[in-house]
């Protein structure tokens, strides 16, 4: 029953983008950009030549991350994105190249300018969080673990005050 009160839309990014098919199209457009944009050569080299498995994982991750069906975590557990990307030296140039590819994909797949803006901001936040190398080449401390200052250093246990 409509009582005249304003109705707030609570559609997820997944639904607003267009569901599963749109996520698949986004992932395909993303990796096509990675394969064709000259500025993406460095990050493309971090991937296997055959992207089929990588695409399937990203579709599952993005579906869940955007508020769609939980396809990733039941199969692969918690994302732990920074840990999964630790073998690669990811500095701001790598982050920016990744974002260039994602922005290209979003421009092709997402017709809603407001949603594109929201997803761009969310993708940038994740891409920057994954960054593990400072521009000068030194390791970047994990932003979620400020006490961890050296690789392999064991953080002191938390001491609660009574």
PDB file of N, CA and C in Angstrom, residues 91-157:
ATOM      1  N   UNK A  91      52.196  -0.519  -7.758  1.00  0.00           N
ATOM      2  CA  UNK A  91      52.387   0.866  -7.329  1.00  0.00           C
ATOM      3  C   UNK A  91      51.254   1.717  -7.893  1.00  0.00           C
ATOM      4  N   UNK A  92      51.352   3.033  -7.761  1.00  0.00           N
ATOM      5  CA  UNK A  92      50.263   3.882  -8.241  1.00  0.00           C
ATOM      6  C   UNK A  92      50.120   3.805  -9.757  1.00  0.00           C
ATOM      7  N   UNK A  93      51.206   3.564 -10.489  1.00  0.00           N
ATOM      8  CA  UNK A  93      51.106   3.421 -11.943  1.00  0.00           C
ATOM      9  C   UNK A  93      50.298   2.168 -12.307  1.00  0.00           C
ATOM     10  N   UNK A  94      50.516   1.075 -11.589  1.00  0.00           N
ATOM     11  CA  UNK A  94      49.743  -0.148 -11.825  1.00  0.00           C
ATOM     12  C   UNK A  94      48.282   0.082 -11.460  1.00  0.00           C
ATOM     13  N   UNK A  95      48.049   0.735 -10.325  1.00  0.00           N
ATOM     14  CA  UNK A  95      46.672   1.064  -9.925  1.00  0.00           C
ATOM     15  C   UNK A  95      46.001   1.897 -11.009  1.00  0.00           C
ATOM     16  N   UNK A  96      46.698   2.920 -11.497  1.00  0.00           N
ATOM     17  CA  UNK A  96      46.113   3.819 -12.491  1.00  0.00           C
ATOM     18  C   UNK A  96      45.870   3.107 -13.823  1.00  0.00           C
ATOM     19  N   UNK A  97      46.746   2.188 -14.197  1.00  0.00           N
ATOM     20  CA  UNK A  97      46.543   1.411 -15.427  1.00  0.00           C
ATOM     21  C   UNK A  97      45.318   0.509 -15.274  1.00  0.00           C
ATOM     22  N   UNK A  98      45.176  -0.110 -14.095  1.00  0.00           N
ATOM     23  CA  UNK A  98      44.015  -0.961 -13.826  1.00  0.00           C
ATOM     24  C   UNK A  98      42.742  -0.128 -13.905  1.00  0.00           C
ATOM     25  N   UNK A  99      42.787   1.057 -13.293  1.00  0.00           N
ATOM     26  CA  UNK A  99      41.616   1.935 -13.316  1.00  0.00           C
ATOM     27  C   UNK A  99      41.305   2.403 -14.742  1.00  0.00           C
ATOM     28  N   UNK A 100      42.319   2.653 -15.549  1.00  0.00           N
ATOM     29  CA  UNK A 100      42.101   3.057 -16.939  1.00  0.00           C
ATOM     30  C   UNK A 100      41.292   1.975 -17.670  1.00  0.00           C
ATOM     31  N   UNK A 101      41.658   0.722 -17.457  1.00  0.00           N
ATOM     32  CA  UNK A 101      40.945  -0.385 -18.093  1.00  0.00           C
ATOM     33  C   UNK A 101      39.519  -0.497 -17.563  1.00  0.00           C
ATOM     34  N   UNK A 102      39.352  -0.350 -16.251  1.00  0.00           N
ATOM     35  CA  UNK A 102      38.016  -0.455 -15.673  1.00  0.00           C
ATOM     36  C   UNK A 102      37.147   0.715 -16.114  1.00  0.00           C
ATOM     37  N   UNK A 103      37.718   1.901 -16.193  1.00  0.00           N
ATOM     38  CA  UNK A 103      36.934   3.052 -16.657  1.00  0.00           C
ATOM     39  C   UNK A 103      36.495   2.867 -18.104  1.00  0.00           C
ATOM     40  N   UNK A 104      37.372   2.315 -18.928  1.00  0.00           N
ATOM     41  CA  UNK A 104      37.014   2.019 -20.313  1.00  0.00           C
ATOM     42  C   UNK A 104      35.852   1.030 -20.346  1.00  0.00           C
ATOM     43  N   UNK A 105      35.961  -0.029 -19.545  1.00  0.00           N
ATOM     44  CA  UNK A 105      34.910  -1.047 -19.499  1.00  0.00           C
ATOM     45  C   UNK A 105      33.593  -0.453 -19.001  1.00  0.00           C
ATOM     46  N   UNK A 106      33.661   0.347 -17.962  1.00  0.00           N
ATOM     47  CA  UNK A 106      32.444   0.976 -17.438  1.00  0.00           C
ATOM     48  C   UNK A 106      31.799   1.877 -18.483  1.00  0.00           C
ATOM     49  N   UNK A 107      32.609   2.609 -19.236  1.00  0.00           N
ATOM     50  CA  UNK A 107      32.053   3.504 -20.254  1.00  0.00           C
ATOM     51  C   UNK A 107      31.322   2.724 -21.348  1.00  0.00           C
ATOM     52  N   UNK A 108      31.740   1.495 -21.587  1.00  0.00           N
ATOM     53  CA  UNK A 108      31.111   0.668 -22.613  1.00  0.00           C
ATOM     54  C   UNK A 108      29.881  -0.071 -22.112  1.00  0.00           C
ATOM     55  N   UNK A 109      29.890  -0.458 -20.843  1.00  0.00           N
ATOM     56  CA  UNK A 109      28.860  -1.356 -20.327  1.00  0.00           C
ATOM     57  C   UNK A 109      27.805  -0.647 -19.482  1.00  0.00           C
ATOM     58  N   UNK A 110      28.190   0.369 -18.766  1.00  0.00           N
ATOM     59  CA  UNK A 110      27.290   1.025 -17.810  1.00  0.00           C
ATOM     60  C   UNK A 110      26.738   2.322 -18.409  1.00  0.00           C
ATOM     61  N   UNK A 111      25.464   2.320 -18.724  1.00  0.00           N
ATOM     62  CA  UNK A 111      24.830   3.487 -19.342  1.00  0.00           C
ATOM     63  C   UNK A 111      24.442   4.549 -18.314  1.00  0.00           C
ATOM     64  N   UNK A 112      24.322   4.182 -17.053  1.00  0.00           N
ATOM     65  CA  UNK A 112      23.893   5.081 -15.984  1.00  0.00           C
ATOM     66  C   UNK A 112      25.099   5.866 -15.454  1.00  0.00           C
ATOM     67  N   UNK A 113      25.140   7.166 -15.749  1.00  0.00           N
ATOM     68  CA  UNK A 113      26.295   7.999 -15.360  1.00  0.00           C
ATOM     69  C   UNK A 113      26.480   8.031 -13.849  1.00  0.00           C
ATOM     70  N   UNK A 114      25.406   8.080 -13.103  1.00  0.00           N
ATOM     71  CA  UNK A 114      25.516   8.084 -11.647  1.00  0.00           C
ATOM     72  C   UNK A 114      26.117   6.796 -11.118  1.00  0.00           C
ATOM     73  N   UNK A 115      25.677   5.681 -11.665  1.00  0.00           N
ATOM     74  CA  UNK A 115      26.228   4.382 -11.263  1.00  0.00           C
ATOM     75  C   UNK A 115      27.694   4.286 -11.651  1.00  0.00           C
ATOM     76  N   UNK A 116      28.046   4.770 -12.856  1.00  0.00           N
ATOM     77  CA  UNK A 116      29.458   4.772 -13.275  1.00  0.00           C
ATOM     78  C   UNK A 116      30.309   5.530 -12.266  1.00  0.00           C
ATOM     79  N   UNK A 117      29.824   6.675 -11.808  1.00  0.00           N
ATOM     80  CA  UNK A 117      30.562   7.481 -10.827  1.00  0.00           C
ATOM     81  C   UNK A 117      30.713   6.724  -9.511  1.00  0.00           C
ATOM     82  N   UNK A 118      29.646   6.091  -9.053  1.00  0.00           N
ATOM     83  CA  UNK A 118      29.699   5.319  -7.805  1.00  0.00           C
ATOM     84  C   UNK A 118      30.680   4.147  -7.928  1.00  0.00           C
ATOM     85  N   UNK A 119      30.588   3.420  -9.022  1.00  0.00           N
ATOM     86  CA  UNK A 119      31.473   2.268  -9.203  1.00  0.00           C
ATOM     87  C   UNK A 119      32.923   2.702  -9.381  1.00  0.00           C
ATOM     88  N   UNK A 120      33.140   3.791 -10.095  1.00  0.00           N
ATOM     89  CA  UNK A 120      34.499   4.301 -10.261  1.00  0.00           C
ATOM     90  C   UNK A 120      35.130   4.588  -8.901  1.00  0.00           C
ATOM     91  N   UNK A 121      34.401   5.273  -8.036  1.00  0.00           N
ATOM     92  CA  UNK A 121      34.924   5.601  -6.701  1.00  0.00           C
ATOM     93  C   UNK A 121      35.184   4.330  -5.890  1.00  0.00           C
ATOM     94  N   UNK A 122      34.276   3.369  -5.976  1.00  0.00           N
ATOM     95  CA  UNK A 122      34.443   2.119  -5.221  1.00  0.00           C
ATOM     96  C   UNK A 122      35.617   1.302  -5.769  1.00  0.00           C
ATOM     97  N   UNK A 123      35.734   1.231  -7.091  1.00  0.00           N
ATOM     98  CA  UNK A 123      36.860   0.505  -7.684  1.00  0.00           C
ATOM     99  C   UNK A 123      38.189   1.171  -7.321  1.00  0.00           C
ATOM    100  N   UNK A 124      38.222   2.495  -7.331  1.00  0.00           N
ATOM    101  CA  UNK A 124      39.467   3.185  -6.996  1.00  0.00           C
ATOM    102  C   UNK A 124      39.875   2.880  -5.557  1.00  0.00           C
ATOM    103  N   UNK A 125      38.915   2.871  -4.662  1.00  0.00           N
ATOM    104  CA  UNK A 125      39.212   2.579  -3.256  1.00  0.00           C
ATOM    105  C   UNK A 125      39.847   1.193  -3.112  1.00  0.00           C
ATOM    106  N   UNK A 126      39.292   0.207  -3.805  1.00  0.00           N
ATOM    107  CA  UNK A 126      39.841  -1.153  -3.743  1.00  0.00           C
ATOM    108  C   UNK A 126      41.214  -1.204  -4.411  1.00  0.00           C
ATOM    109  N   UNK A 127      41.328  -0.590  -5.591  1.00  0.00           N
ATOM    110  CA  UNK A 127      42.607  -0.625  -6.320  1.00  0.00           C
ATOM    111  C   UNK A 127      43.715   0.044  -5.522  1.00  0.00           C
ATOM    112  N   UNK A 128      43.379   1.107  -4.820  1.00  0.00           N
ATOM    113  CA  UNK A 128      44.395   1.776  -4.018  1.00  0.00           C
ATOM    114  C   UNK A 128      44.746   0.964  -2.777  1.00  0.00           C
ATOM    115  N   UNK A 129      43.773   0.282  -2.206  1.00  0.00           N
ATOM    116  CA  UNK A 129      44.010  -0.574  -1.042  1.00  0.00           C
ATOM    117  C   UNK A 129      44.969  -1.711  -1.397  1.00  0.00           C
ATOM    118  N   UNK A 130      44.844  -2.251  -2.600  1.00  0.00           N
ATOM    119  CA  UNK A 130      45.679  -3.379  -3.028  1.00  0.00           C
ATOM    120  C   UNK A 130      47.117  -2.944  -3.294  1.00  0.00           C
ATOM    121  N   UNK A 131      47.310  -1.660  -3.583  1.00  0.00           N
ATOM    122  CA  UNK A 131      48.657  -1.141  -3.883  1.00  0.00           C
ATOM    123  C   UNK A 131      49.607  -1.523  -2.754  1.00  0.00           C
ATOM    124  N   UNK A 132      50.708  -2.206  -3.092  1.00  0.00           N
ATOM    125  CA  UNK A 132      51.630  -2.717  -2.077  1.00  0.00           C
ATOM    126  C   UNK A 132      53.051  -2.170  -2.227  1.00  0.00           C
ATOM    127  N   UNK A 133      53.245  -1.276  -3.195  1.00  0.00           N
ATOM    128  CA  UNK A 133      54.568  -0.719  -3.464  1.00  0.00           C
ATOM    129  C   UNK A 133      54.449   0.795  -3.600  1.00  0.00           C
ATOM    130  N   UNK A 134      55.331   1.506  -2.901  1.00  0.00           N
ATOM    131  CA  UNK A 134      55.364   2.963  -3.038  1.00  0.00           C
ATOM    132  C   UNK A 134      56.002   3.303  -4.378  1.00  0.00           C
ATOM    133  N   UNK A 135      55.781   4.510  -4.847  1.00  0.00           N
ATOM    134  CA  UNK A 135      56.303   4.891  -6.156  1.00  0.00           C
ATOM    135  C   UNK A 135      57.826   4.847  -6.221  1.00  0.00           C
ATOM    136  N   UNK A 136      58.497   4.965  -5.098  1.00  0.00           N
ATOM    137  CA  UNK A 136      59.949   4.862  -5.079  1.00  0.00           C
ATOM    138  C   UNK A 136      60.455   3.432  -5.070  1.00  0.00           C
ATOM    139  N   UNK A 137      59.541   2.449  -5.002  1.00  0.00           N
ATOM    140  CA  UNK A 137      59.934   1.045  -5.043  1.00  0.00           C
ATOM    141  C   UNK A 137      59.900   0.341  -3.703  1.00  0.00           C
ATOM    142  N   UNK A 138      59.818   1.080  -2.604  1.00  0.00           N
ATOM    143  CA  UNK A 138      59.804   0.411  -1.303  1.00  0.00           C
ATOM    144  C   UNK A 138      58.417  -0.179  -1.025  1.00  0.00           C
ATOM    145  N   UNK A 139      58.403  -1.169  -0.168  1.00  0.00           N
ATOM    146  CA  UNK A 139      57.151  -1.829   0.177  1.00  0.00           C
ATOM    147  C   UNK A 139      56.239  -0.845   0.890  1.00  0.00           C
ATOM    148  N   UNK A 140      54.990  -0.900   0.555  1.00  0.00           N
ATOM    149  CA  UNK A 140      53.985  -0.048   1.191  1.00  0.00           C
ATOM    150  C   UNK A 140      53.343  -0.850   2.317  1.00  0.00           C
ATOM    151  N   UNK A 141      53.329  -0.284   3.509  1.00  0.00           N
ATOM    152  CA  UNK A 141      52.719  -0.963   4.647  1.00  0.00           C
ATOM    153  C   UNK A 141      51.240  -1.184   4.370  1.00  0.00           C
ATOM    154  N   UNK A 142      50.717  -2.250   4.893  1.00  0.00           N
ATOM    155  CA  UNK A 142      49.302  -2.565   4.726  1.00  0.00           C
ATOM    156  C   UNK A 142      48.485  -1.479   5.421  1.00  0.00           C
ATOM    157  N   UNK A 143      47.601  -0.801   4.689  1.00  0.00           N
ATOM    158  CA  UNK A 143      46.846   0.296   5.299  1.00  0.00           C
ATOM    159  C   UNK A 143      45.920  -0.154   6.412  1.00  0.00           C
ATOM    160  N   UNK A 144      45.565  -1.423   6.457  1.00  0.00           N
ATOM    161  CA  UNK A 144      44.701  -1.933   7.512  1.00  0.00           C
ATOM    162  C   UNK A 144      45.472  -2.439   8.712  1.00  0.00           C
ATOM    163  N   UNK A 145      46.795  -2.413   8.629  1.00  0.00           N
ATOM    164  CA  UNK A 145      47.623  -2.908   9.723  1.00  0.00           C
ATOM    165  C   UNK A 145      48.731  -1.896  10.015  1.00  0.00           C
ATOM    166  N   UNK A 146      48.381  -0.768  10.619  1.00  0.00           N
ATOM    167  CA  UNK A 146      49.378   0.294  10.801  1.00  0.00           C
ATOM    168  C   UNK A 146      50.552  -0.087  11.693  1.00  0.00           C
ATOM    169  N   UNK A 147      50.400  -1.085  12.570  1.00  0.00           N
ATOM    170  CA  UNK A 147      51.518  -1.471  13.434  1.00  0.00           C
ATOM    171  C   UNK A 147      52.533  -2.330  12.701  1.00  0.00           C
ATOM    172  N   UNK A 148      52.155  -2.878  11.561  1.00  0.00           N
ATOM    173  CA  UNK A 148      53.053  -3.737  10.793  1.00  0.00           C
ATOM    174  C   UNK A 148      53.954  -2.844   9.936  1.00  0.00           C
ATOM    175  N   UNK A 149      55.209  -2.710  10.344  1.00  0.00           N
ATOM    176  CA  UNK A 149      56.092  -1.788   9.645  1.00  0.00           C
ATOM    177  C   UNK A 149      57.164  -2.484   8.830  1.00  0.00           C
ATOM    178  N   UNK A 150      57.446  -3.739   9.113  1.00  0.00           N
ATOM    179  CA  UNK A 150      58.490  -4.457   8.383  1.00  0.00           C
ATOM    180  C   UNK A 150      57.942  -5.802   7.920  1.00  0.00           C
ATOM    181  N   UNK A 151      58.302  -6.220   6.708  1.00  0.00           N
ATOM    182  CA  UNK A 151      57.854  -7.539   6.244  1.00  0.00           C
ATOM    183  C   UNK A 151      58.294  -8.623   7.219  1.00  0.00           C
ATOM    184  N   UNK A 152      57.373  -9.509   7.538  1.00  0.00           N
ATOM    185  CA  UNK A 152      57.695 -10.621   8.416  1.00  0.00           C
ATOM    186  C   UNK A 152      57.673 -10.281   9.894  1.00  0.00           C
ATOM    187  N   UNK A 153      57.558  -9.018  10.238  1.00  0.00           N
ATOM    188  CA  UNK A 153      57.530  -8.627  11.646  1.00  0.00           C
ATOM    189  C   UNK A 153      56.205  -9.067  12.253  1.00  0.00           C
ATOM    190  N   UNK A 154      56.273  -9.648  13.412  1.00  0.00           N
ATOM    191  CA  UNK A 154      55.063 -10.064  14.102  1.00  0.00           C
ATOM    192  C   UNK A 154      54.604  -8.900  14.969  1.00  0.00           C
ATOM    193  N   UNK A 155      53.369  -8.481  14.769  1.00  0.00           N
ATOM    194  CA  UNK A 155      52.830  -7.368  15.545  1.00  0.00           C
ATOM    195  C   UNK A 155      52.660  -7.800  16.999  1.00  0.00           C
ATOM    196  N   UNK A 156      52.822  -6.858  17.899  1.00  0.00           N
ATOM    197  CA  UNK A 156      52.602  -7.133  19.309  1.00  0.00           C
ATOM    198  C   UNK A 156      51.126  -7.401  19.539  1.00  0.00           C
ATOM    199  N   UNK A 157      50.810  -8.309  20.465  1.00  0.00           N
ATOM    200  CA  UNK A 157      49.400  -8.578  20.728  1.00  0.00           C
ATOM    201  C   UNK A 157      48.732  -7.326  21.295  1.00  0.00           C
TER     202      UNK A 157
END
